[in-house]
Amino acid sequence: MHRTYSMRQSRVPTASQIENPPPPLSSTKTNRWLGKGGLGVVGHAFRKNAAGAFGPDLARKLSQLVKMEKNVMRSMEMVARERMEAAQQLSVWGENCDEDVSDVTDKLGVLLYEIGELEDLFVDRYDQYRVTIKSIRNIEASVQPSRDRKQKITDEIAKLKYKDPSSPRIVVLEQELVRAEAESLVAEAQLSNITREKLKAAFQYQFDALREHCEKVAIIAGYGKHLLDLVDDTPVTPGETRQAYDGYEASKAIIQDCEEALTNWVQSKAAVKPSLSTRSRSLSQRAREKNREGLDLSEQDQPMRGDRDSWVPAGQHPSYGEDGEEASSNVDVETRGREETREAVAAA
């Protein structure tokens, strides 16, 4: 591609790729209908609107987010491809310029092409985030039927109580409602747990990818500015000849240093390390400790003593009457009536 030296001639794995192997190609690259261009802006709008119009109610908002993130990935992929094409064109333009401009623009093309390669790799890592968010959407979609079933039974019970309060089917439906509520309770708990787990994992993928991408771009920008120092921008008078350019070895060494810096970069040696203020650190620590605290039930039930004096006869229990019978206030009249109705239906 380049006339003199290209950073991308060798494809040895970098230290970061050894520590964190690159993900597979993103779905935007492997699942495409109309070539690299896709449907463009029209396709973006169609995917976003279609995601919000179909599917279970519970998962619609997250479905729309997933499709919008796919639009973001397609846009980033297009930027990466066009940046590489622009880098090639910069090298082509500089070919007929003076020696220093020609050499430096060629090397700048190498660096800009590398940024395009990094952006293309960033799309693959970004897809890890999107796929993880997508798994939350799938769980939401699976929980929706249990919600719908519980609501349907509740509505049917209310309708029967309004039309025929003595209908024996009310008892059957109430039993079904109890089972549906139990199933829904389990599903909702699973959704809550998985949502938190996947949310943290998804944005861990995104922030790690962003950190690596931005730091490597910053490295390239720094070496690019060193290349600019090789261009002699001293004004000359008409007819004056500039000194001969002797920076070929220097520009090549700068590219090699940049390649080495990118190859050896790992997360643990990142230059930008966020630091929390004392207030933020204490508040975050307090929130984490509160989340780890469990409900202490050790004092809820006192152990029984080993002697017989700790036992109270049934007839002396406060909830019993003087004659040893349980107080009538504790009798569920409605439940007894339903039992009699159920026996009558079974006998019939």
Short mmCIF file of N, CA, C and O in Angstrom, two decimals, residues 38-52 63-64 67-68 70-71 74:
data_model
loop_
_atom_site.label_atom_id
_atom_site.label_comp_id
_atom_site.label_asym_id
_atom_site.label_seq_id
_atom_site.Cartn_x
_atom_site.Cartn_y
_atom_site.Cartn_z
N GLY A 38 -24.88 -1.52 3.08
CA GLY A 38 -26.14 -1.78 3.76
C GLY A 38 -27.25 -0.91 3.19
O GLY A 38 -27.26 -0.55 2.02
N LEU A 39 -28.19 -0.57 4.02
CA LEU A 39 -29.31 0.27 3.60
C LEU A 39 -29.09 1.75 3.94
O LEU A 39 -29.97 2.57 3.71
N GLY A 40 -27.94 2.09 4.51
CA GLY A 40 -27.64 3.48 4.81
C GLY A 40 -28.56 4.05 5.87
O GLY A 40 -29.01 3.37 6.80
N VAL A 41 -28.86 5.33 5.72
CA VAL A 41 -29.68 6.04 6.70
C VAL A 41 -31.09 5.46 6.76
O VAL A 41 -31.69 5.34 7.84
N VAL A 42 -31.61 5.06 5.60
CA VAL A 42 -32.96 4.46 5.58
C VAL A 42 -32.98 3.18 6.39
O VAL A 42 -33.91 2.91 7.16
N GLY A 43 -31.92 2.37 6.24
CA GLY A 43 -31.84 1.14 7.01
C GLY A 43 -31.76 1.39 8.50
O GLY A 43 -32.35 0.66 9.30
N HIS A 44 -31.03 2.43 8.91
CA HIS A 44 -30.93 2.78 10.32
C HIS A 44 -32.31 3.09 10.89
O HIS A 44 -32.69 2.58 11.95
N ALA A 45 -33.06 3.94 10.22
CA ALA A 45 -34.39 4.33 10.71
C ALA A 45 -35.34 3.13 10.72
O ALA A 45 -36.14 2.97 11.64
N PHE A 46 -35.24 2.30 9.70
CA PHE A 46 -36.13 1.14 9.62
C PHE A 46 -35.88 0.17 10.76
O PHE A 46 -36.82 -0.31 11.41
N ARG A 47 -34.60 -0.12 11.04
CA ARG A 47 -34.29 -1.06 12.12
C ARG A 47 -34.76 -0.52 13.47
O ARG A 47 -35.33 -1.26 14.28
N LYS A 48 -34.53 0.75 13.72
CA LYS A 48 -34.91 1.33 15.01
C LYS A 48 -36.43 1.31 15.21
O LYS A 48 -36.93 0.92 16.26
N ASN A 49 -37.17 1.71 14.19
CA ASN A 49 -38.63 1.78 14.31
C ASN A 49 -39.25 0.39 14.35
O ASN A 49 -40.22 0.16 15.07
N ALA A 50 -38.69 -0.53 13.57
CA ALA A 50 -39.24 -1.89 13.55
C ALA A 50 -39.04 -2.58 14.89
O ALA A 50 -39.90 -3.33 15.35
N ALA A 51 -37.91 -2.32 15.54
CA ALA A 51 -37.63 -2.96 16.84
C ALA A 51 -38.62 -2.50 17.89
O ALA A 51 -39.00 -3.26 18.79
N GLY A 52 -39.06 -1.24 17.84
CA GLY A 52 -39.98 -0.73 18.84
C GLY A 52 -41.44 -1.06 18.56
O GLY A 52 -42.30 -0.81 19.40
N SER A 63 -35.13 -3.72 22.92
CA SER A 63 -34.97 -4.11 21.51
C SER A 63 -34.60 -2.91 20.66
O SER A 63 -33.76 -2.99 19.76
N GLN A 64 -35.22 -1.79 20.96
CA GLN A 64 -34.90 -0.57 20.21
C GLN A 64 -33.47 -0.14 20.48
O GLN A 64 -32.75 0.29 19.57
N LYS A 67 -31.06 -2.35 18.45
CA LYS A 67 -31.01 -1.97 17.04
C LYS A 67 -30.30 -0.64 16.84
O LYS A 67 -29.58 -0.46 15.85
N MET A 68 -30.49 0.29 17.74
CA MET A 68 -29.78 1.56 17.63
C MET A 68 -28.27 1.37 17.77
O MET A 68 -27.47 2.02 17.09
N LYS A 70 -26.70 -1.28 16.84
CA LYS A 70 -26.25 -1.83 15.55
C LYS A 70 -26.04 -0.71 14.54
O LYS A 70 -25.10 -0.74 13.74
N ASN A 71 -26.91 0.30 14.56
CA ASN A 71 -26.71 1.45 13.69
C ASN A 71 -25.40 2.16 14.01
O ASN A 71 -24.66 2.58 13.12
N ARG A 74 -22.54 0.12 12.56
CA ARG A 74 -22.42 0.27 11.10
C ARG A 74 -21.79 1.62 10.76
O ARG A 74 -20.98 1.72 9.83
#
